[in-house]
Tab-separated table of C-alpha atoms and ligand atoms in Angstrom:
chain	number	residue	atom	x	y	z
X	1	UNK	CA	-33.395	6.485	-3.706
X	2	UNK	CA	-30.352	4.393	-2.893
X	3	UNK	CA	-30.188	1.011	-1.222
X	4	UNK	CA	-26.439	1.319	-0.943
X	5	UNK	CA	-24.183	4.104	0.195
X	6	UNK	CA	-20.499	3.504	-0.284
X	7	UNK	CA	-18.089	5.671	1.630
X	8	UNK	CA	-14.782	6.044	-0.211
X	9	UNK	CA	-13.919	5.649	-3.886
X	10	UNK	CA	-10.699	3.654	-3.550
X	11	UNK	CA	-10.412	0.040	-4.641
X	12	UNK	CA	-12.630	-1.270	-1.820
X	13	UNK	CA	-15.525	1.090	-2.514
X	14	UNK	CA	-15.192	1.242	-6.289
X	15	UNK	CA	-15.085	-2.523	-6.855
X	16	UNK	CA	-18.169	-3.047	-4.689
X	17	UNK	CA	-19.981	-0.158	-6.386
X	18	UNK	CA	-19.141	-1.545	-9.810
X	19	UNK	CA	-20.355	-5.066	-8.944
X	20	UNK	CA	-23.604	-3.867	-7.357
X	21	UNK	CA	-24.333	-1.459	-10.199
X	22	UNK	CA	-23.513	-3.811	-13.060
X	23	UNK	CA	-24.565	-7.204	-11.654
X	24	UNK	CA	-27.416	-6.289	-9.322
X	25	UNK	CA	-28.545	-3.167	-11.180
X	26	UNK	CA	-28.555	-1.401	-7.833
X	27	UNK	CA	-28.425	2.349	-7.590
X	28	UNK	CA	-25.359	3.168	-5.582
X	29	UNK	CA	-24.227	6.441	-4.058
X	30	UNK	CA	-20.507	6.882	-3.455
X	31	UNK	CA	-19.474	9.554	-0.979
X	32	UNK	CA	-15.815	10.493	-1.244
X	33	UNK	CA	-14.016	13.090	0.855
X	34	UNK	CA	-11.311	13.900	-1.695
X	35	UNK	CA	-11.896	15.787	-4.925
X	36	UNK	CA	-11.035	12.685	-6.950
X	37	UNK	CA	-11.754	8.968	-7.247
X	38	UNK	CA	-9.219	6.151	-6.869
X	39	UNK	CA	-8.302	6.635	-3.224
X	40	UNK	CA	-4.560	6.455	-2.772
X	41	UNK	CA	-4.147	4.859	-6.208
X	42	UNK	CA	-5.031	8.197	-7.802
X	43	UNK	CA	-2.571	9.277	-10.500
X	44	UNK	CA	-2.363	12.054	-13.066
X	45	UNK	CA	-0.141	13.371	-15.852
X	46	UNK	CA	2.091	16.086	-14.445
X	47	UNK	CA	3.714	19.090	-16.122
X	48	UNK	CA	6.393	16.811	-17.615
X	49	UNK	CA	3.687	14.658	-19.241
X	50	UNK	CA	4.605	11.817	-16.894
X	51	UNK	CA	2.004	9.766	-15.041
X	52	UNK	CA	2.744	10.182	-11.325
X	53	UNK	CA	1.076	8.522	-8.345
X	54	UNK	CA	-0.096	11.280	-6.032
X	55	UNK	CA	0.067	9.108	-2.914
X	56	UNK	CA	3.274	7.217	-3.638
X	57	UNK	CA	4.263	4.378	-5.956
X	58	UNK	CA	1.594	1.753	-6.615
X	59	UNK	CA	2.880	-1.372	-8.329
X	60	UNK	CA	0.249	-3.920	-9.159
X	61	UNK	CA	1.357	-7.501	-8.548
X	62	UNK	CA	-0.688	-10.620	-7.924
X	63	UNK	CA	-0.929	-14.372	-8.257
X	64	UNK	CA	-4.692	-14.082	-8.196
X	65	UNK	CA	-5.987	-14.773	-11.700
X	66	UNK	CA	-9.553	-13.891	-10.781
X	67	UNK	CA	-8.523	-10.439	-9.537
X	68	UNK	CA	-6.308	-9.851	-12.554
X	69	UNK	CA	-9.044	-10.835	-15.007
X	70	UNK	CA	-11.652	-8.798	-13.187
X	71	UNK	CA	-9.529	-5.633	-13.377
X	72	UNK	CA	-8.600	-6.364	-16.987
X	73	UNK	CA	-12.162	-5.400	-17.961
X	74	UNK	CA	-11.307	-1.815	-17.109
X	75	UNK	CA	-7.802	-1.311	-18.402
X	76	UNK	CA	-5.104	-2.449	-20.757
X	77	UNK	CA	-1.869	-3.232	-18.963
X	78	UNK	CA	1.828	-2.716	-19.472
X	79	UNK	CA	4.097	-5.378	-18.089
X	80	UNK	CA	6.258	-3.828	-15.411
X	81	UNK	CA	8.569	-5.729	-13.054
X	82	UNK	CA	9.390	-3.450	-10.158
X	83	UNK	CA	12.996	-3.272	-9.010
X	84	UNK	CA	14.270	-1.436	-5.965
X	85	UNK	CA	17.786	-0.516	-4.926
X	86	UNK	CA	18.837	0.292	-1.381
X	87	UNK	CA	21.562	2.833	-0.729
X	88	UNK	CA	23.899	1.059	1.690
X	89	UNK	CA	27.497	1.941	2.534
X	90	UNK	CA	27.727	4.264	-0.462
X	91	UNK	CA	26.425	1.692	-2.957
X	92	UNK	CA	23.038	1.120	-4.549
X	93	UNK	CA	22.319	-2.578	-4.167
X	94	UNK	CA	19.341	-4.850	-5.018
X	95	UNK	CA	16.480	-5.032	-2.529
X	96	UNK	CA	14.996	-7.353	-1.239
X	97	UNK	CA	18.424	-8.344	-0.044
X	98	UNK	CA	19.312	-11.385	-2.170
X	99	UNK	CA	22.325	-13.433	-3.208
X	100	UNK	CA	23.376	-10.757	-5.723
X	101	UNK	CA	23.293	-8.151	-2.948
X	102	UNK	CA	25.810	-10.216	-0.988
X	103	UNK	CA	28.317	-9.991	-3.835
X	104	UNK	CA	27.817	-6.220	-4.159
X	105	UNK	CA	28.539	-5.539	-0.501
X	106	UNK	CA	31.103	-8.132	0.581
X	107	UNK	CA	34.428	-9.352	-0.828
X	108	UNK	CA	33.865	-12.402	-3.078
X	109	UNK	CA	35.226	-14.957	-0.593
X	110	UNK	CA	32.993	-13.697	2.209
X	111	UNK	CA	29.930	-13.410	-0.045
X	112	UNK	CA	30.643	-16.940	-1.185
X	113	UNK	CA	30.748	-18.216	2.366
X	114	UNK	CA	27.435	-16.526	3.234
X	115	UNK	CA	25.848	-17.848	0.058
X	116	UNK	CA	26.901	-21.432	0.885
X	117	UNK	CA	25.675	-21.147	4.451
X	118	UNK	CA	22.335	-19.726	3.362
X	119	UNK	CA	21.879	-22.452	0.754
X	120	UNK	CA	22.727	-25.148	3.306
X	121	UNK	CA	19.994	-23.864	5.569
X	122	UNK	CA	17.321	-22.652	3.131
X	123	UNK	CA	16.055	-23.836	-0.238
X	124	UNK	CA	16.944	-21.861	-3.359
X	125	UNK	CA	14.353	-19.198	-4.258
X	126	UNK	CA	12.738	-19.072	-0.846
X	127	UNK	CA	12.159	-16.077	1.389
X	128	UNK	CA	13.347	-15.551	4.939
X	129	UNK	CA	12.079	-12.674	7.099
X	130	UNK	CA	14.894	-10.718	8.689
X	131	UNK	CA	13.600	-11.283	12.223
X	132	UNK	CA	13.749	-15.018	11.559
X	133	UNK	CA	17.294	-14.905	10.157
X	134	UNK	CA	18.304	-12.963	13.262
X	135	UNK	CA	17.519	-16.069	15.329
X	136	UNK	CA	20.280	-18.013	13.491
X	137	UNK	CA	22.581	-19.995	15.730
X	138	UNK	CA	25.348	-20.192	13.150
X	139	UNK	CA	27.634	-17.274	13.961
X	140	UNK	CA	28.196	-16.260	10.319
X	141	UNK	CA	24.502	-16.206	9.556
X	142	UNK	CA	23.865	-14.315	12.767
X	143	UNK	CA	26.498	-11.749	11.776
X	144	UNK	CA	24.943	-11.426	8.320
X	145	UNK	CA	21.451	-11.073	9.804
X	146	UNK	CA	22.582	-8.349	12.204
X	147	UNK	CA	24.293	-6.536	9.348
X	148	UNK	CA	21.159	-6.607	7.152
X	149	UNK	CA	18.971	-5.709	10.107
X	150	UNK	CA	21.048	-2.640	10.849
X	151	UNK	CA	21.748	-1.500	7.315
X	152	UNK	CA	18.350	-2.175	5.749
X	153	UNK	CA	15.652	-2.388	8.397
X	154	UNK	CA	16.450	-0.566	11.600
X	155	UNK	CA	16.640	3.027	10.433
X	156	UNK	CA	14.149	2.703	7.586
X	157	UNK	CA	11.591	1.293	10.018
X	158	UNK	CA	12.368	4.087	12.475
X	159	UNK	CA	11.629	6.644	9.749
X	160	UNK	CA	8.599	4.821	8.416
X	161	UNK	CA	6.934	3.824	11.702
X	162	UNK	CA	8.828	5.665	14.419
X	163	UNK	CA	9.404	2.203	15.909
X	164	UNK	CA	11.922	-0.624	15.894
X	165	UNK	CA	11.159	-3.725	13.786
X	166	UNK	CA	10.387	-5.572	17.056
X	167	UNK	CA	7.820	-2.980	18.102
X	168	UNK	CA	5.584	-3.524	15.078
X	169	UNK	CA	3.926	-6.745	13.973
X	170	UNK	CA	6.578	-8.964	12.403
X	171	UNK	CA	4.632	-9.362	9.163
X	172	UNK	CA	5.500	-5.737	8.317
X	173	UNK	CA	9.244	-6.309	7.867
X	174	UNK	CA	8.483	-9.784	6.500
X	175	UNK	CA	6.972	-8.005	3.477
X	176	UNK	CA	10.580	-7.430	2.359
X	177	UNK	CA	12.253	-10.731	3.264
X	178	UNK	CA	15.738	-11.850	2.440
X	179	UNK	CA	15.487	-13.684	-0.904
X	180	UNK	CA	17.628	-16.807	-1.212
X	181	UNK	CA	18.036	-16.449	-4.953
X	182	UNK	CA	19.248	-14.183	-7.736
X	183	UNK	CA	16.001	-12.593	-8.873
X	184	UNK	CA	16.379	-8.837	-8.332
X	185	UNK	CA	12.696	-8.073	-8.692
X	186	UNK	CA	10.844	-6.634	-5.699
X	187	UNK	CA	7.952	-9.072	-6.169
X	188	UNK	CA	7.802	-12.610	-7.527
X	189	UNK	CA	4.133	-12.741	-8.527
X	190	UNK	CA	2.941	-14.112	-11.846
X	191	UNK	CA	1.201	-10.891	-12.854
X	192	UNK	CA	3.256	-7.717	-12.537
X	193	UNK	CA	1.679	-4.883	-14.472
X	194	UNK	CA	0.610	-1.261	-14.424
X	195	UNK	CA	-2.543	0.144	-16.042
X	196	UNK	CA	-1.446	1.512	-19.418
X	197	UNK	CA	-3.228	4.840	-18.960
X	198	UNK	CA	-2.870	4.960	-15.204
X	199	UNK	CA	-4.996	3.919	-12.238
X	200	UNK	CA	-7.346	6.901	-12.438
X	201	UNK	CA	-8.494	5.825	-15.898
X	202	UNK	CA	-9.075	2.303	-14.593
X	203	UNK	CA	-11.294	3.724	-11.823
X	204	UNK	CA	-13.136	5.990	-14.285
X	205	UNK	CA	-13.950	2.975	-16.416
X	206	UNK	CA	-15.038	1.016	-13.372
X	207	UNK	CA	-17.387	3.718	-12.139
X	208	UNK	CA	-18.741	4.667	-15.542
X	209	UNK	CA	-22.219	3.286	-14.937
X	210	UNK	CA	-25.471	5.258	-14.798
X	211	UNK	CA	-26.412	3.395	-11.617
X	212	UNK	CA	-23.449	4.909	-9.804
X	213	UNK	CA	-23.684	8.458	-8.464
X	214	UNK	CA	-20.631	10.092	-7.056
X	215	UNK	CA	-20.397	12.833	-4.427
X	216	UNK	CA	-16.837	14.167	-4.236
X	217	UNK	CA	-15.443	16.618	-1.670
X	218	UNK	CA	-17.815	15.220	0.934
X	219	UNK	CA	-16.874	13.868	4.299
X	220	UNK	CA	-19.431	11.189	5.218
X	221	UNK	CA	-19.741	12.524	8.758
X	222	UNK	CA	-20.764	15.919	7.351
X	223	UNK	CA	-23.862	14.363	5.810
X	224	UNK	CA	-24.494	11.458	8.191
X	225	UNK	CA	-25.192	11.187	11.894
X	226	UNK	CA	-25.653	8.206	14.166
X	227	UNK	CA	-28.204	8.581	16.966
X	228	UNK	CA	-29.626	5.763	19.113
X	229	UNK	CA	-28.099	3.154	16.823
X	230	UNK	CA	-29.910	4.662	13.827
X	231	UNK	CA	-28.141	6.217	10.867
X	232	UNK	CA	-29.404	9.445	9.358
X	233	UNK	CA	-28.180	10.709	6.014
X	234	UNK	CA	-28.974	14.339	5.208
X	235	UNK	CA	-31.443	14.234	8.084
X	236	UNK	CA	-33.338	11.144	6.846
X	237	UNK	CA	-33.279	7.699	8.369
X	238	UNK	CA	-31.172	5.443	6.158
X	239	UNK	CA	-32.097	1.773	6.297
X	240	UNK	CA	-30.048	0.577	3.368
X	241	UNK	CA	-26.558	-0.825	3.439
X	242	UNK	CA	-23.449	1.257	4.041
X	243	UNK	CA	-20.111	0.035	2.785
X	244	UNK	CA	-17.687	2.072	4.824
X	245	UNK	CA	-14.031	2.239	3.789
X	246	UNK	CA	-12.818	5.194	5.876
X	247	UNK	CA	-11.315	5.325	9.370
X	248	UNK	CA	-13.559	3.424	11.720
X	249	UNK	CA	-12.768	5.611	14.751
X	250	UNK	CA	-14.061	8.635	12.852
X	251	UNK	CA	-17.268	6.798	11.956
X	252	UNK	CA	-17.983	6.135	15.622
X	253	UNK	CA	-16.915	9.559	16.878
X	254	UNK	CA	-13.629	8.413	18.456
X	255	UNK	CA	-15.523	6.985	21.432
X	256	UNK	CA	-12.779	4.465	22.220
X	257	UNK	CA	-10.015	6.948	21.445
X	258	UNK	CA	-8.220	7.709	18.198
X	259	UNK	CA	-6.669	4.870	16.223
X	260	UNK	CA	-3.116	5.524	15.125
X	261	UNK	CA	-2.218	5.734	11.452
X	262	UNK	CA	1.006	6.806	9.764
X	263	UNK	CA	0.963	9.427	7.071
X	264	UNK	CA	3.478	10.429	4.433
X	265	UNK	CA	4.363	13.812	3.022
X	266	UNK	CA	4.910	13.389	-0.722
X	267	UNK	CA	7.384	15.818	-2.280
X	268	UNK	CA	7.508	15.790	-6.084
X	269	UNK	CA	10.415	17.394	-7.920
X	270	UNK	CA	11.150	18.031	-11.570
X	271	UNK	CA	14.721	17.190	-12.544
X	272	UNK	CA	16.038	18.892	-15.684
X	273	UNK	CA	17.489	15.793	-17.247
X	274	UNK	CA	16.157	12.734	-18.993
X	275	UNK	CA	16.774	10.207	-16.217
X	276	UNK	CA	17.571	10.600	-12.522
X	277	UNK	CA	18.304	7.115	-11.151
X	278	UNK	CA	18.892	3.541	-12.326
X	279	UNK	CA	15.631	1.978	-11.169
X	280	UNK	CA	12.131	3.175	-10.326
X	281	UNK	CA	12.751	3.237	-6.587
X	282	UNK	CA	15.841	3.741	-4.479
X	283	UNK	CA	15.441	3.276	-0.713
X	284	UNK	CA	17.573	5.303	1.678
X	285	UNK	CA	17.451	3.366	4.942
X	286	UNK	CA	20.266	5.273	6.640
X	287	UNK	CA	20.547	8.706	5.052
X	288	UNK	CA	18.163	11.657	4.748
X	289	UNK	CA	14.732	12.124	6.322
X	290	UNK	CA	12.871	10.589	3.403
X	291	UNK	CA	12.591	6.823	3.043
X	292	UNK	CA	12.771	6.469	-0.709
X	293	UNK	CA	12.913	8.213	-4.068
X	294	UNK	CA	10.718	7.029	-6.913
X	295	UNK	CA	11.218	8.101	-10.530
X	296	UNK	CA	7.915	7.543	-12.314
X	297	UNK	CA	9.238	7.404	-15.853
X	298	UNK	CA	10.548	3.910	-15.091
X	299	UNK	CA	7.011	2.818	-14.214
X	300	UNK	CA	4.992	4.580	-16.919
X	301	UNK	CA	7.484	5.197	-19.696
X	302	UNK	CA	7.095	8.368	-21.766
X	303	UNK	CA	9.383	10.493	-23.921
X	304	UNK	CA	10.216	13.604	-21.953
X	305	UNK	CA	13.335	15.718	-21.652
X	306	UNK	CA	12.718	16.128	-17.914
X	307	UNK	CA	11.940	13.567	-15.269
X	308	UNK	CA	9.797	13.614	-12.116
X	309	UNK	CA	10.903	12.165	-8.811
X	310	UNK	CA	9.101	11.710	-5.518
X	311	UNK	CA	10.623	11.793	-2.043
X	312	UNK	CA	8.527	10.248	0.750
X	313	UNK	CA	8.674	11.736	4.242
X	314	UNK	CA	6.756	9.591	6.743
X	315	UNK	CA	5.034	11.286	9.670
X	316	UNK	CA	2.246	10.756	12.159
X	317	UNK	CA	-1.288	11.087	10.905
X	318	UNK	CA	-2.840	14.173	12.388
X	319	UNK	CA	-6.555	14.538	11.934
X	320	UNK	CA	-7.476	17.438	9.647
X	321	UNK	CA	-3.818	18.061	8.713
X	322	UNK	CA	-2.835	15.114	6.503
X	323	UNK	CA	-4.146	11.776	5.217
X	324	UNK	CA	-4.003	8.381	6.932
X	325	UNK	CA	-1.898	5.915	4.887
X	326	UNK	CA	-0.950	2.977	7.081
X	327	UNK	CA	-2.536	1.524	10.245
X	328	UNK	CA	0.123	1.200	12.954
X	329	UNK	CA	0.376	-2.505	13.669
X	330	UNK	CA	0.938	-2.771	17.407
X	331	UNK	CA	-0.960	-4.920	19.890
X	332	UNK	CA	-2.315	-1.879	21.667
X	333	UNK	CA	-3.773	-0.443	18.463
X	334	UNK	CA	-5.239	-3.794	17.442
X	335	UNK	CA	-6.996	-3.983	20.810
X	336	UNK	CA	-8.436	-0.527	20.383
X	337	UNK	CA	-9.510	-1.388	16.861
X	338	UNK	CA	-11.257	-4.497	18.171
X	339	UNK	CA	-13.414	-2.299	20.426
X	340	UNK	CA	-14.651	-0.492	17.343
X	341	UNK	CA	-15.333	-3.784	15.571
X	342	UNK	CA	-17.354	-5.030	18.546
X	343	UNK	CA	-19.283	-1.785	18.644
X	344	UNK	CA	-19.909	-1.973	14.884
X	345	UNK	CA	-21.843	-5.206	15.462
X	346	UNK	CA	-24.752	-3.021	16.598
X	347	UNK	CA	-25.016	-1.887	12.991
X	348	UNK	CA	-25.499	-4.975	10.827
X	349	UNK	CA	-26.110	-2.742	7.827
X	350	UNK	CA	-22.636	-1.166	8.024
X	351	UNK	CA	-19.865	-3.194	6.398
X	352	UNK	CA	-16.280	-2.232	7.120
X	353	UNK	CA	-14.008	-2.856	4.144
X	354	UNK	CA	-10.496	-1.716	3.287
X	355	UNK	CA	-7.146	-0.714	4.713
X	356	UNK	CA	-8.465	2.064	6.947
X	357	UNK	CA	-11.771	0.511	7.991
X	358	UNK	CA	-10.363	-2.955	8.681
X	359	UNK	CA	-7.062	-1.662	10.029
X	360	UNK	CA	-5.146	-4.012	7.745
X	361	UNK	CA	-2.126	-3.740	5.434
X	362	UNK	CA	-3.999	-4.716	2.279
X	363	UNK	CA	-2.109	-4.666	-1.005
X	364	UNK	CA	-4.110	-3.682	-4.061
X	365	UNK	CA	-4.829	-7.241	-5.173
X	366	UNK	CA	-5.851	-8.275	-1.645
X	367	UNK	CA	-8.357	-5.496	-1.327
X	368	UNK	CA	-9.826	-6.177	-4.758
X	369	UNK	CA	-10.217	-9.827	-3.744
X	370	UNK	CA	-11.855	-8.840	-0.461
X	371	UNK	CA	-14.164	-6.333	-2.195
X	372	UNK	CA	-15.220	-8.962	-4.739
X	373	UNK	CA	-16.090	-11.296	-1.857
X	374	UNK	CA	-18.151	-8.629	-0.093
X	375	UNK	CA	-19.936	-7.822	-3.353
X	376	UNK	CA	-20.637	-11.503	-4.059
X	377	UNK	CA	-22.381	-11.817	-0.698
X	378	UNK	CA	-24.566	-8.844	-1.570
X	379	UNK	CA	-25.391	-10.379	-4.944
P	401	UDP	N1	11.575	-1.964	5.132
P	401	UDP	C1	12.802	-1.560	5.615
P	401	UDP	N2	13.759	-1.160	4.720
P	401	UDP	C2	13.541	-1.106	3.398
P	401	UDP	C3	12.305	-1.530	2.903
P	401	UDP	C4	11.327	-1.931	3.801
P	401	UDP	O1	13.012	-1.563	6.816
P	401	UDP	O2	14.455	-0.721	2.658
P	401	UDP	C5	10.545	-2.391	6.119
P	401	UDP	C6	9.826	-1.173	6.688
P	401	UDP	O3	9.441	-1.455	8.013
P	401	UDP	C7	8.633	-1.093	5.763
P	401	UDP	C8	8.290	-2.549	5.560
P	401	UDP	O4	9.569	-3.201	5.492
P	401	UDP	O5	7.581	-0.351	6.331
P	401	UDP	C9	7.467	-2.876	4.360
P	401	UDP	O6	8.061	-2.329	3.205
P	401	UDP	P1	7.251	-2.137	1.825
P	401	UDP	O7	8.225	-1.790	0.767
P	401	UDP	O8	6.378	-3.303	1.628
P	401	UDP	O9	6.374	-0.856	2.200
P	401	UDP	P2	5.262	-0.018	1.349
P	401	UDP	O10	5.704	-0.006	-0.082
P	401	UDP	O11	3.949	-0.704	1.594
P	401	UDP	O12	5.347	1.331	2.002
């Protein structure tokens, strides 16, 4: 009945399903293990009438016009420029660490000196990863780098990854580089928006096509088996194409060992006042067990006498106990992942797409771009 089975209804699976169903008029079956669509972008209106993101804050930002226009078919947007503060030495200061942050943390004369030194070495409005700044030979810049490393990165990364910044791939901490400028926004992309009625509505609109059938609450491996390099779905040989967006080790029965992922426990709280904090997110690198607090009213504004906050407690992913959120970017894990990729070559009709299946730190726009590319090949 179906030429395509798509495993997972997050951005990767939903974009491909939408393209195949609308452009190729293919009948597509989506199999999703959760009881909802949208993957980790899933959101809902909570008891305070506030849209909250069940799996942590999702801020859409991109320079990719094609991706933005594609998604604009399925939602109206509200402009939203995300700002983050970091709680350091008893003060809430702008993050990414920028020239304004210097003046909040150091006496003016010292901040001025650091600013001059940074501007001598780097161009205005450029970004410098902390691990790069730490290589500075100038003793003032080296001192500054060590300070930022310790106050912003070391303990946050320990909480988030259970590792030091050196133990994970350097691109991870480079996602939040030092910004040699005075723009306090977390991202600098041209498009910074959130779906007006939330991500779930966007996904509903995307999947609202009679060619798309959706099976929720279903783990793919409960309905599919792989025997002698042949895939069986509900006991029948399946010779169509499978777009698989789940954990690749699970797909292949953990034969090369389990891949490591990090998970996060999300703790929502209602606060009996109109506002809780100054900006949508405040990071706590050095205090508490959670990494950050997000107040959703800043992201999706609504009139409400209460407010909802979210504290994020990172932890290891344990199969059957919690959800995988982030691949753990170490060399050892990449090697193990590569074994699965090599093995997957036996199955030319299985395509691995997405954060979990490709073991990559995709942002939302990146995965939409990748999914559009995969879909275009199929078209
Ligand atoms: N990071 C940090 N301190 C912070 C913010 C980020 O050390 O205050 C590091 C940490 O290793 C984190 C990475 O930078 O995992 C990427 O942060 P980002 O905000 O992009 O993480 P996400 O929102 O994807 O969880």
